[in-house]
Amino acid sequence: MNPGVQGEFKIVFTGPMGAGKTTAIAALSEVEPVRTEVENTDRMSHDKEFTTVGLDMGRITLPGGQVVRLYGTPGQARFRFMWDILGRGAAGAIILLDATQAGVLVQLDLFVDAFAAHVPRGAIVIGLGRTHQPGALASDAFAERLEARGFTLPVLSVDVRKRRDVMLLVETLACILEAQTTEGLPS
Amino acid sequence: MTPASRNIGRLSREFARRELATLVGTTGVRSAVLFSADGFEIASQATDSAAAARLAAIGSSLSALGSAIAAEAGLRDFERTMIESSDGTVLIMRVHGTRAMSLAAVADHGAVLGTLLWATQRCCEALGRIAGE
Ligand SMILES: Nc1nc2c(ncn2[C@@H]2O[C@H](COP(=O)(O)OP(=O)(O)OP(=O)(O)O)[C@@H](O)[C@H]2O)c(=O)[nH]1
Ligand SMILES: [Mg+2]
């Protein structure tokens, strides 16, 4: 598993453009996160002003004292090389999705496949955003899609702007990691 | 029309391509790509168009990371970064204009570093002038 400073490990927030990776890390991090956002010129793909082209980086100390380094990826496929750079050595991944976005199940497949290659088996949690908005795909559809492809992963409905929701994602992932190792969290 | 084409008018794109051609005419310079801050190719002089698109995306990440590390060190914004390998150099330089853009120049060992820097700087200034119009 993830070698590194004892009691410290790295998780990656990933998912498509506008899912809320930068927002989630800003909501949770106990230090001012590093951001690499620039002007978004592709308003056809997502109508927001800024987009991440490098990485997000923050940190959270869990109640048990473990320090978790939080990394966020860019969302667009042209930044795939960053997914691989950031995925390397990660203890787990949190895939954020916008349940109202067209093609969101295809996005789910894309990110699960990309990060299953980097993290230990099963160390992925799915965070579904905007599930209460009109046009949102029911969360069952995500679980079924995963199951059909042989993945059993937690799917949680979250608001990435809420620290508590993002914390729940991280704690869920931490529980999975703990269950996977006899000595507790990876060190 | 690529999203980034909004960055620069049609005529200006032709002009940009000519400026890049001049840069690629410099000894040892193999290719040059002008790209938006969010990683879209705007104009290029390269034999492989897929490689130019990838260089644009990676170049934008490096520019943003350059800005992040400058900010971390308490310095002002990113101006340029140079990747030196055993057989060549990639120079990424910011273009000053109304829209955030950068230029990546790829050179082999035949390039003289000072000349590469000077020629790329000159190209960026010319591109900044048209982008600023
Ligand atoms: N109204 C509303 N806004 C939300 C909700 N969830 C997320 N958002 C907004 O969606 C946006 C997400 O943007 P980012 O955090 O930049 O997304 P990102 O995943 O980092 O995007 P890229 O870096 O472009 O890949 C933010 O403006 C959030 O405030 C929601 O449930 N309701
Ligand atoms: Mg982001």
mmCIF file of C-alpha atoms and ligand atoms in Angstrom:
data_model
loop_
_atom_site.group_PDB
_atom_site.id
_atom_site.type_symbol
_atom_site.label_atom_id
_atom_site.label_comp_id
_atom_site.label_asym_id
_atom_site.label_seq_id
_atom_site.Cartn_x
_atom_site.Cartn_y
_atom_site.Cartn_z
ATOM 1 C CA MET A 1 0.000 0.000 0.000
ATOM 2 C CA ASN A 2 0.888 3.642 0.058
ATOM 3 C CA PRO A 3 4.381 4.155 1.370
ATOM 4 C CA GLY A 4 4.971 7.499 3.020
ATOM 5 C CA VAL A 5 5.178 9.275 6.310
ATOM 6 C CA GLN A 6 3.773 7.127 9.063
ATOM 7 C CA GLY A 7 0.131 7.824 9.807
ATOM 8 C CA GLU A 8 -0.137 9.986 6.726
ATOM 9 C CA PHE A 9 -1.729 9.010 3.453
ATOM 10 C CA LYS A 10 -2.983 10.477 0.252
ATOM 11 C CA ILE A 11 -6.415 10.392 -1.325
ATOM 12 C CA VAL A 12 -7.495 11.784 -4.668
ATOM 13 C CA PHE A 13 -10.685 13.660 -5.500
ATOM 14 C CA THR A 14 -11.544 13.144 -9.122
ATOM 15 C CA GLY A 15 -14.486 13.300 -11.521
ATOM 16 C CA PRO A 16 -15.631 15.389 -14.479
ATOM 17 C CA MET A 17 -15.523 19.147 -14.947
ATOM 18 C CA GLY A 18 -17.753 21.007 -12.517
ATOM 19 C CA ALA A 19 -18.442 18.038 -10.240
ATOM 20 C CA GLY A 20 -16.986 19.997 -7.336
ATOM 21 C CA LYS A 21 -13.463 18.669 -6.666
ATOM 22 C CA THR A 22 -11.988 22.106 -5.950
ATOM 23 C CA THR A 23 -15.042 23.086 -3.854
ATOM 24 C CA ALA A 24 -14.885 19.848 -1.828
ATOM 25 C CA ILE A 25 -11.189 20.203 -0.983
ATOM 26 C CA ALA A 26 -11.654 23.870 -0.054
ATOM 27 C CA ALA A 27 -14.592 22.899 2.181
ATOM 28 C CA LEU A 28 -12.643 20.214 4.029
ATOM 29 C CA SER A 29 -9.014 21.297 4.139
ATOM 30 C CA GLU A 30 -7.644 22.632 7.425
ATOM 31 C CA VAL A 31 -5.032 24.626 5.526
ATOM 32 C CA GLU A 32 -5.581 27.047 2.662
ATOM 33 C CA PRO A 33 -5.543 24.685 -0.338
ATOM 34 C CA VAL A 34 -3.236 25.058 -3.299
ATOM 35 C CA ARG A 35 -5.310 25.716 -6.412
ATOM 36 C CA THR A 36 -4.388 25.855 -10.070
ATOM 37 C CA GLU A 37 -7.534 27.342 -11.561
ATOM 38 C CA VAL A 38 -7.515 29.365 -14.751
ATOM 39 C CA GLU A 39 -10.111 30.991 -16.965
ATOM 40 C CA ASN A 40 -12.420 28.406 -18.543
ATOM 41 C CA THR A 41 -12.704 29.098 -22.285
ATOM 42 C CA ASP A 42 -14.815 25.990 -22.915
ATOM 43 C CA ARG A 43 -18.237 27.222 -21.847
ATOM 44 C CA MET A 44 -19.870 24.568 -24.059
ATOM 45 C CA SER A 45 -18.632 21.793 -21.773
ATOM 46 C CA HIS A 46 -19.412 23.644 -18.558
ATOM 47 C CA ASP A 47 -20.573 27.170 -17.953
ATOM 48 C CA LYS A 48 -18.328 28.178 -15.117
ATOM 49 C CA GLU A 49 -15.699 30.835 -14.907
ATOM 50 C CA PHE A 50 -12.675 28.868 -13.729
ATOM 51 C CA THR A 51 -11.354 25.361 -14.183
ATOM 52 C CA THR A 52 -8.522 23.385 -12.604
ATOM 53 C CA VAL A 53 -5.677 22.535 -14.972
ATOM 54 C CA GLY A 54 -3.016 21.309 -12.533
ATOM 55 C CA LEU A 55 -4.094 20.048 -9.136
ATOM 56 C CA ASP A 56 -5.810 20.968 -5.895
ATOM 57 C CA MET A 57 -3.981 20.203 -2.673
ATOM 58 C CA GLY A 58 -5.221 20.334 0.901
ATOM 59 C CA ARG A 59 -4.912 18.469 4.185
ATOM 60 C CA ILE A 60 -7.149 17.153 6.923
ATOM 61 C CA THR A 61 -6.342 15.516 10.260
ATOM 62 C CA LEU A 62 -8.852 12.785 11.112
ATOM 63 C CA PRO A 63 -10.190 12.398 14.666
ATOM 64 C CA GLY A 64 -7.846 9.392 15.041
ATOM 65 C CA GLY A 65 -4.854 11.624 14.337
ATOM 66 C CA GLN A 66 -4.097 10.379 10.838
ATOM 67 C CA VAL A 67 -3.131 13.118 8.429
ATOM 68 C CA VAL A 68 -4.785 12.821 5.030
ATOM 69 C CA ARG A 69 -3.323 14.652 2.087
ATOM 70 C CA LEU A 70 -6.144 15.665 -0.249
ATOM 71 C CA TYR A 71 -5.406 15.959 -3.934
ATOM 72 C CA GLY A 72 -7.829 17.085 -6.628
ATOM 73 C CA THR A 73 -7.448 16.380 -10.324
ATOM 74 C CA PRO A 74 -8.537 18.329 -13.382
ATOM 75 C CA GLY A 75 -11.764 16.908 -14.839
ATOM 76 C CA GLN A 76 -11.288 17.027 -18.607
ATOM 77 C CA ALA A 77 -9.931 14.001 -20.465
ATOM 78 C CA ARG A 78 -7.172 16.109 -22.028
ATOM 79 C CA PHE A 79 -5.646 16.207 -18.523
ATOM 80 C CA ARG A 80 -5.589 12.448 -18.234
ATOM 81 C CA PHE A 81 -1.827 12.565 -17.666
ATOM 82 C CA MET A 82 -2.514 14.433 -14.390
ATOM 83 C CA TRP A 83 -4.942 11.709 -13.303
ATOM 84 C CA ASP A 84 -2.122 9.205 -13.576
ATOM 85 C CA ILE A 85 0.430 11.435 -11.857
ATOM 86 C CA LEU A 86 -1.933 12.131 -8.961
ATOM 87 C CA GLY A 87 -3.337 8.604 -8.800
ATOM 88 C CA ARG A 88 0.085 7.060 -8.314
ATOM 89 C CA GLY A 89 0.638 6.154 -4.678
ATOM 90 C CA ALA A 90 -2.882 7.104 -3.601
ATOM 91 C CA ALA A 91 -4.465 5.046 -0.815
ATOM 92 C CA GLY A 92 -7.898 5.644 -2.302
ATOM 93 C CA ALA A 93 -10.031 7.808 -4.557
ATOM 94 C CA ILE A 94 -13.248 9.767 -4.210
ATOM 95 C CA ILE A 95 -15.109 10.130 -7.493
ATOM 96 C CA LEU A 96 -17.431 13.142 -7.541
ATOM 97 C CA LEU A 97 -20.244 13.280 -10.089
ATOM 98 C CA ASP A 98 -23.029 15.711 -10.918
ATOM 99 C CA ALA A 99 -26.202 13.584 -11.065
ATOM 100 C CA THR A 100 -27.873 16.084 -13.413
ATOM 101 C CA GLN A 101 -25.134 16.001 -16.051
ATOM 102 C CA ALA A 102 -25.867 14.205 -19.327
ATOM 103 C CA GLY A 103 -23.758 11.079 -19.758
ATOM 104 C CA VAL A 104 -22.949 10.863 -16.072
ATOM 105 C CA LEU A 105 -22.891 7.033 -16.102
ATOM 106 C CA VAL A 106 -20.283 7.078 -18.842
ATOM 107 C CA GLN A 107 -18.278 9.474 -16.671
ATOM 108 C CA LEU A 108 -18.646 7.047 -13.776
ATOM 109 C CA ASP A 109 -17.170 4.220 -15.876
ATOM 110 C CA LEU A 110 -14.363 6.432 -17.146
ATOM 111 C CA PHE A 111 -13.188 7.563 -13.704
ATOM 112 C CA VAL A 112 -13.665 4.181 -12.009
ATOM 113 C CA ASP A 113 -11.540 2.543 -14.701
ATOM 114 C CA ALA A 114 -8.884 5.257 -14.575
ATOM 115 C CA PHE A 115 -8.475 5.111 -10.783
ATOM 116 C CA ALA A 116 -9.075 1.409 -10.159
ATOM 117 C CA ALA A 117 -5.724 1.032 -11.895
ATOM 118 C CA HIS A 118 -3.991 3.102 -9.195
ATOM 119 C CA VAL A 119 -5.667 2.435 -5.868
ATOM 120 C CA PRO A 120 -6.045 -0.846 -3.929
ATOM 121 C CA ARG A 121 -9.085 -2.872 -4.938
ATOM 122 C CA GLY A 122 -12.316 -1.399 -3.571
ATOM 123 C CA ALA A 123 -10.724 1.803 -2.243
ATOM 124 C CA ILE A 124 -13.085 4.071 -4.163
ATOM 125 C CA VAL A 125 -16.092 6.026 -2.887
ATOM 126 C CA ILE A 126 -18.606 7.720 -5.182
ATOM 127 C CA GLY A 127 -20.001 11.131 -4.191
ATOM 128 C CA LEU A 128 -23.141 12.148 -6.080
ATOM 129 C CA GLY A 129 -23.933 15.845 -6.204
ATOM 130 C CA ARG A 130 -27.136 17.725 -7.008
ATOM 131 C CA THR A 131 -29.268 14.619 -6.447
ATOM 132 C CA HIS A 132 -32.234 16.717 -5.338
ATOM 133 C CA GLN A 133 -32.268 18.849 -8.458
ATOM 134 C CA PRO A 134 -34.663 18.250 -11.350
ATOM 135 C CA GLY A 135 -33.248 15.893 -13.952
ATOM 136 C CA ALA A 136 -30.984 14.121 -11.474
ATOM 137 C CA LEU A 137 -30.419 10.441 -12.147
ATOM 138 C CA ALA A 138 -31.485 8.234 -9.218
ATOM 139 C CA SER A 139 -28.581 6.941 -7.166
ATOM 140 C CA ASP A 140 -29.759 3.347 -7.734
ATOM 141 C CA ALA A 141 -28.744 3.759 -11.360
ATOM 142 C CA PHE A 142 -25.150 4.345 -10.277
ATOM 143 C CA ALA A 143 -25.060 1.350 -7.942
ATOM 144 C CA GLU A 144 -26.571 -0.862 -10.651
ATOM 145 C CA ARG A 145 -24.095 0.361 -13.225
ATOM 146 C CA LEU A 146 -21.208 -0.409 -10.880
ATOM 147 C CA GLU A 147 -22.573 -3.807 -9.968
ATOM 148 C CA ALA A 148 -23.066 -4.746 -13.614
ATOM 149 C CA ARG A 149 -19.371 -4.080 -14.086
ATOM 150 C CA GLY A 150 -18.311 -6.066 -11.028
ATOM 151 C CA PHE A 151 -17.696 -3.168 -8.639
ATOM 152 C CA THR A 152 -19.184 -2.888 -5.176
ATOM 153 C CA LEU A 153 -18.514 0.673 -4.073
ATOM 154 C CA PRO A 154 -20.333 3.026 -1.701
ATOM 155 C CA VAL A 155 -22.458 5.672 -3.450
ATOM 156 C CA LEU A 156 -23.267 8.696 -1.268
ATOM 157 C CA SER A 157 -25.392 11.710 -2.016
ATOM 158 C CA VAL A 158 -23.411 14.831 -1.077
ATOM 159 C CA ASP A 159 -23.302 18.584 -1.300
ATOM 160 C CA VAL A 160 -19.629 19.332 -1.925
ATOM 161 C CA ARG A 161 -20.073 22.801 -0.465
ATOM 162 C CA LYS A 162 -20.782 21.276 2.942
ATOM 163 C CA ARG A 163 -17.768 20.296 4.994
ATOM 164 C CA ARG A 164 -19.714 17.605 6.842
ATOM 165 C CA ASP A 165 -20.699 15.893 3.573
ATOM 166 C CA VAL A 166 -17.139 15.885 2.254
ATOM 167 C CA MET A 167 -15.895 14.610 5.633
ATOM 168 C CA LEU A 168 -18.369 11.730 5.359
ATOM 169 C CA LEU A 169 -16.836 10.741 2.007
ATOM 170 C CA VAL A 170 -13.328 10.777 3.488
ATOM 171 C CA GLU A 171 -14.411 8.854 6.586
ATOM 172 C CA THR A 172 -16.170 6.253 4.462
ATOM 173 C CA LEU A 173 -12.995 5.786 2.459
ATOM 174 C CA ALA A 174 -10.934 5.644 5.674
ATOM 175 C CA CYS A 175 -13.234 2.867 6.959
ATOM 176 C CA ILE A 176 -12.689 0.852 3.792
ATOM 177 C CA LEU A 177 -8.930 1.276 4.102
ATOM 178 C CA GLU A 178 -9.029 0.298 7.760
ATOM 179 C CA ALA A 179 -10.989 -2.854 6.971
ATOM 180 C CA GLN A 180 -8.417 -3.726 4.318
ATOM 181 C CA THR A 181 -5.432 -3.596 6.632
ATOM 182 C CA THR A 182 -4.980 -5.463 9.876
ATOM 183 C CA GLU A 183 -2.931 -2.665 11.457
ATOM 184 C CA GLY A 184 -5.558 -0.071 10.755
ATOM 185 C CA LEU A 185 -4.978 2.787 8.327
ATOM 186 C CA PRO A 186 -2.215 2.461 5.758
ATOM 187 C CA SER A 187 1.056 3.940 6.870
ATOM 188 C CA MET B 1 -14.371 25.847 -33.952
ATOM 189 C CA THR B 2 -12.445 24.951 -30.852
ATOM 190 C CA PRO B 3 -13.457 26.800 -27.690
ATOM 191 C CA ALA B 4 -10.046 28.432 -27.549
ATOM 192 C CA SER B 5 -10.512 30.004 -30.951
ATOM 193 C CA ARG B 6 -12.501 32.643 -29.110
ATOM 194 C CA ASN B 7 -9.197 33.732 -27.674
ATOM 195 C CA ILE B 8 -7.937 35.105 -30.894
ATOM 196 C CA GLY B 9 -9.586 36.164 -34.148
ATOM 197 C CA ARG B 10 -9.350 34.276 -37.402
ATOM 198 C CA LEU B 11 -6.914 36.672 -39.034
ATOM 199 C CA SER B 12 -4.853 36.716 -35.880
ATOM 200 C CA ARG B 13 -4.632 32.926 -35.959
ATOM 201 C CA GLU B 14 -3.012 33.128 -39.373
ATOM 202 C CA PHE B 15 -0.641 35.725 -38.007
ATOM 203 C CA ALA B 16 0.067 33.543 -34.977
ATOM 204 C CA ARG B 17 0.905 30.621 -37.243
ATOM 205 C CA ARG B 18 3.362 32.790 -39.159
ATOM 206 C CA GLU B 19 5.013 33.975 -35.962
ATOM 207 C CA LEU B 20 5.323 30.365 -34.813
ATOM 208 C CA ALA B 21 6.816 29.431 -38.202
ATOM 209 C CA THR B 22 9.519 32.056 -37.672
ATOM 210 C CA LEU B 23 10.253 30.560 -34.260
ATOM 211 C CA VAL B 24 10.421 27.036 -35.682
ATOM 212 C CA GLY B 25 12.881 28.416 -38.250
ATOM 213 C CA THR B 26 15.348 28.989 -35.404
ATOM 214 C CA THR B 27 18.162 26.412 -35.349
ATOM 215 C CA GLY B 28 17.196 23.358 -33.322
ATOM 216 C CA VAL B 29 13.571 24.382 -32.681
ATOM 217 C CA ARG B 30 11.363 21.456 -33.714
ATOM 218 C CA SER B 31 7.850 22.623 -32.900
ATOM 219 C CA ALA B 32 5.893 25.407 -31.242
ATOM 220 C CA VAL B 33 2.373 25.503 -29.818
ATOM 221 C CA LEU B 34 0.349 28.488 -28.633
ATOM 222 C CA PHE B 35 -2.307 27.494 -26.097
ATOM 223 C CA SER B 36 -4.961 28.926 -23.805
ATOM 224 C CA ALA B 37 -4.511 28.843 -20.015
ATOM 225 C CA ASP B 38 -7.041 26.014 -19.848
ATOM 226 C CA GLY B 39 -5.073 23.826 -22.217
ATOM 227 C CA PHE B 40 -6.536 24.290 -25.697
ATOM 228 C CA GLU B 41 -4.294 24.620 -28.692
ATOM 229 C CA ILE B 42 -4.817 27.972 -30.413
ATOM 230 C CA ALA B 43 -2.187 27.716 -33.139
ATOM 231 C CA SER B 44 0.754 25.438 -33.764
ATOM 232 C CA GLN B 45 3.687 24.557 -35.952
ATOM 233 C CA ALA B 46 4.124 20.834 -35.438
ATOM 234 C CA THR B 47 4.127 17.762 -37.658
ATOM 235 C CA ASP B 48 1.944 15.751 -35.300
ATOM 236 C CA SER B 49 -1.338 17.533 -34.499
ATOM 237 C CA ALA B 50 -2.317 15.089 -31.738
ATOM 238 C CA ALA B 51 1.037 15.726 -30.079
ATOM 239 C CA ALA B 52 0.447 19.485 -30.337
ATOM 240 C CA ALA B 53 -2.916 19.100 -28.561
ATOM 241 C CA ARG B 54 -1.297 17.063 -25.787
ATOM 242 C CA LEU B 55 1.536 19.566 -25.443
ATOM 243 C CA ALA B 56 -1.095 22.315 -25.039
ATOM 244 C CA ALA B 57 -2.777 20.462 -22.148
ATOM 245 C CA ILE B 58 0.452 19.542 -20.366
ATOM 246 C CA GLY B 59 1.840 23.032 -20.990
ATOM 247 C CA SER B 60 -1.189 24.625 -19.341
ATOM 248 C CA SER B 61 -0.747 22.406 -16.282
ATOM 249 C CA LEU B 62 2.910 23.400 -16.017
ATOM 250 C CA SER B 63 2.039 27.093 -16.384
ATOM 251 C CA ALA B 64 -0.556 26.785 -13.612
ATOM 252 C CA LEU B 65 1.826 24.852 -11.388
ATOM 253 C CA GLY B 66 4.446 27.517 -12.118
ATOM 254 C CA SER B 67 2.012 30.189 -10.946
ATOM 255 C CA ALA B 68 1.186 28.131 -7.858
ATOM 256 C CA ILE B 69 4.832 27.667 -6.881
ATOM 257 C CA ALA B 70 5.587 31.358 -7.524
ATOM 258 C CA ALA B 71 2.670 32.345 -5.292
ATOM 259 C CA GLU B 72 3.842 29.877 -2.656
ATOM 260 C CA ALA B 73 7.274 31.510 -2.689
ATOM 261 C CA GLY B 74 5.713 34.940 -2.410
ATOM 262 C CA LEU B 75 6.662 35.840 -5.974
ATOM 263 C CA ARG B 76 4.563 37.424 -8.672
ATOM 264 C CA ASP B 77 3.019 35.552 -11.585
ATOM 265 C CA PHE B 78 4.553 32.877 -13.751
ATOM 266 C CA GLU B 79 6.631 34.068 -16.704
ATOM 267 C CA ARG B 80 8.435 30.997 -18.035
ATOM 268 C CA THR B 81 9.740 27.560 -17.215
ATOM 269 C CA MET B 82 12.254 25.357 -18.942
ATOM 270 C CA ILE B 83 12.376 21.574 -19.017
ATOM 271 C CA GLU B 84 15.856 20.399 -19.919
ATOM 272 C CA SER B 85 16.373 16.796 -20.918
ATOM 273 C CA SER B 86 19.502 14.970 -22.077
ATOM 274 C CA ASP B 87 18.668 15.617 -25.705
ATOM 275 C CA GLY B 88 16.612 18.741 -25.810
ATOM 276 C CA THR B 89 14.641 21.498 -24.164
ATOM 277 C CA VAL B 90 10.999 22.478 -23.768
ATOM 278 C CA LEU B 91 10.489 26.144 -23.024
ATOM 279 C CA ILE B 92 7.095 27.370 -21.812
ATOM 280 C CA MET B 93 6.579 31.095 -21.759
ATOM 281 C CA ARG B 94 3.638 33.274 -20.879
ATOM 282 C CA VAL B 95 2.149 35.509 -23.565
ATOM 283 C CA HIS B 96 0.972 38.845 -22.195
ATOM 284 C CA GLY B 97 -2.348 39.847 -23.684
ATOM 285 C CA THR B 98 -6.011 40.264 -22.914
ATOM 286 C CA ARG B 99 -6.473 36.507 -22.564
ATOM 287 C CA ALA B 100 -4.148 34.245 -20.640
ATOM 288 C CA MET B 101 -2.054 32.236 -23.093
ATOM 289 C CA SER B 102 1.307 30.527 -23.151
ATOM 290 C CA LEU B 103 3.694 29.281 -25.777
ATOM 291 C CA ALA B 104 5.619 26.004 -25.728
ATOM 292 C CA ALA B 105 8.730 25.639 -27.871
ATOM 293 C CA VAL B 106 10.391 22.237 -28.281
ATOM 294 C CA ALA B 107 14.066 22.233 -29.235
ATOM 295 C CA ASP B 108 16.622 19.500 -29.750
ATOM 296 C CA HIS B 109 20.292 19.568 -28.710
ATOM 297 C CA GLY B 110 21.092 21.626 -31.820
ATOM 298 C CA ALA B 111 19.528 24.723 -30.255
ATOM 299 C CA VAL B 112 21.623 27.318 -28.460
ATOM 300 C CA LEU B 113 19.905 28.111 -25.177
ATOM 301 C CA GLY B 114 20.343 31.867 -25.367
ATOM 302 C CA THR B 115 19.038 31.965 -28.925
ATOM 303 C CA LEU B 116 16.065 29.786 -27.997
ATOM 304 C CA LEU B 117 15.188 32.112 -25.114
ATOM 305 C CA TRP B 118 15.556 35.207 -27.201
ATOM 306 C CA ALA B 119 13.589 33.870 -30.192
ATOM 307 C CA THR B 120 10.766 32.577 -27.976
ATOM 308 C CA GLN B 121 10.612 35.873 -26.076
ATOM 309 C CA ARG B 122 10.410 37.767 -29.349
ATOM 310 C CA CYS B 123 7.640 35.455 -30.592
ATOM 311 C CA CYS B 124 5.663 35.905 -27.349
ATOM 312 C CA GLU B 125 5.920 39.672 -27.618
ATOM 313 C CA ALA B 126 4.620 39.608 -31.190
ATOM 314 C CA LEU B 127 1.766 37.261 -30.197
ATOM 315 C CA GLY B 128 0.960 39.426 -27.182
ATOM 316 C CA ARG B 129 0.614 42.435 -29.450
ATOM 317 C CA ILE B 130 -1.929 40.771 -31.742
ATOM 318 C CA ALA B 131 -3.795 39.133 -28.872
ATOM 319 C CA GLY B 132 -4.005 42.494 -27.148
ATOM 320 C CA GLU B 133 -5.718 44.099 -30.141
HETATM 321 N N1 LIG C 1 -26.351 25.241 -6.612
HETATM 322 C C1 LIG C 1 -25.542 24.228 -6.363
HETATM 323 N N2 LIG C 1 -24.261 24.347 -6.699
HETATM 324 C C2 LIG C 1 -23.446 23.310 -6.464
HETATM 325 C C3 LIG C 1 -23.881 22.101 -5.872
HETATM 326 N N3 LIG C 1 -22.850 21.263 -5.803
HETATM 327 C C4 LIG C 1 -21.806 21.933 -6.333
HETATM 328 N N4 LIG C 1 -22.148 23.162 -6.732
HETATM 329 C C5 LIG C 1 -21.299 24.192 -7.354
HETATM 330 O O1 LIG C 1 -20.690 23.587 -8.464
HETATM 331 C C6 LIG C 1 -19.408 24.189 -8.677
HETATM 332 C C7 LIG C 1 -18.338 23.130 -8.751
HETATM 333 O O2 LIG C 1 -17.181 23.761 -9.234
HETATM 334 P P1 LIG C 1 -15.716 23.275 -8.929
HETATM 335 O O3 LIG C 1 -15.524 22.969 -7.492
HETATM 336 O O4 LIG C 1 -14.822 24.283 -9.550
HETATM 337 O O5 LIG C 1 -15.688 21.931 -9.749
HETATM 338 P P2 LIG C 1 -14.417 21.074 -10.184
HETATM 339 O O6 LIG C 1 -14.834 19.653 -10.095
HETATM 340 O O7 LIG C 1 -13.232 21.484 -9.401
HETATM 341 O O8 LIG C 1 -14.288 21.482 -11.708
HETATM 342 P P3 LIG C 1 -13.000 21.464 -12.696
HETATM 343 O O9 LIG C 1 -11.816 21.943 -11.942
HETATM 344 O O10 LIG C 1 -13.382 22.395 -13.794
HETATM 345 O O11 LIG C 1 -12.870 20.070 -13.195
HETATM 346 C C8 LIG C 1 -19.174 25.152 -7.537
HETATM 347 O O12 LIG C 1 -19.470 26.456 -7.968
HETATM 348 C C9 LIG C 1 -20.170 24.679 -6.486
HETATM 349 O O13 LIG C 1 -20.581 25.709 -5.631
HETATM 350 C C10 LIG C 1 -25.253 22.004 -5.525
HETATM 351 O O14 LIG C 1 -25.724 21.006 -4.986
HETATM 352 N N5 LIG C 1 -26.035 23.087 -5.779
HETATM 353 MG MG MG C 2 -11.422 22.192 -9.976
#
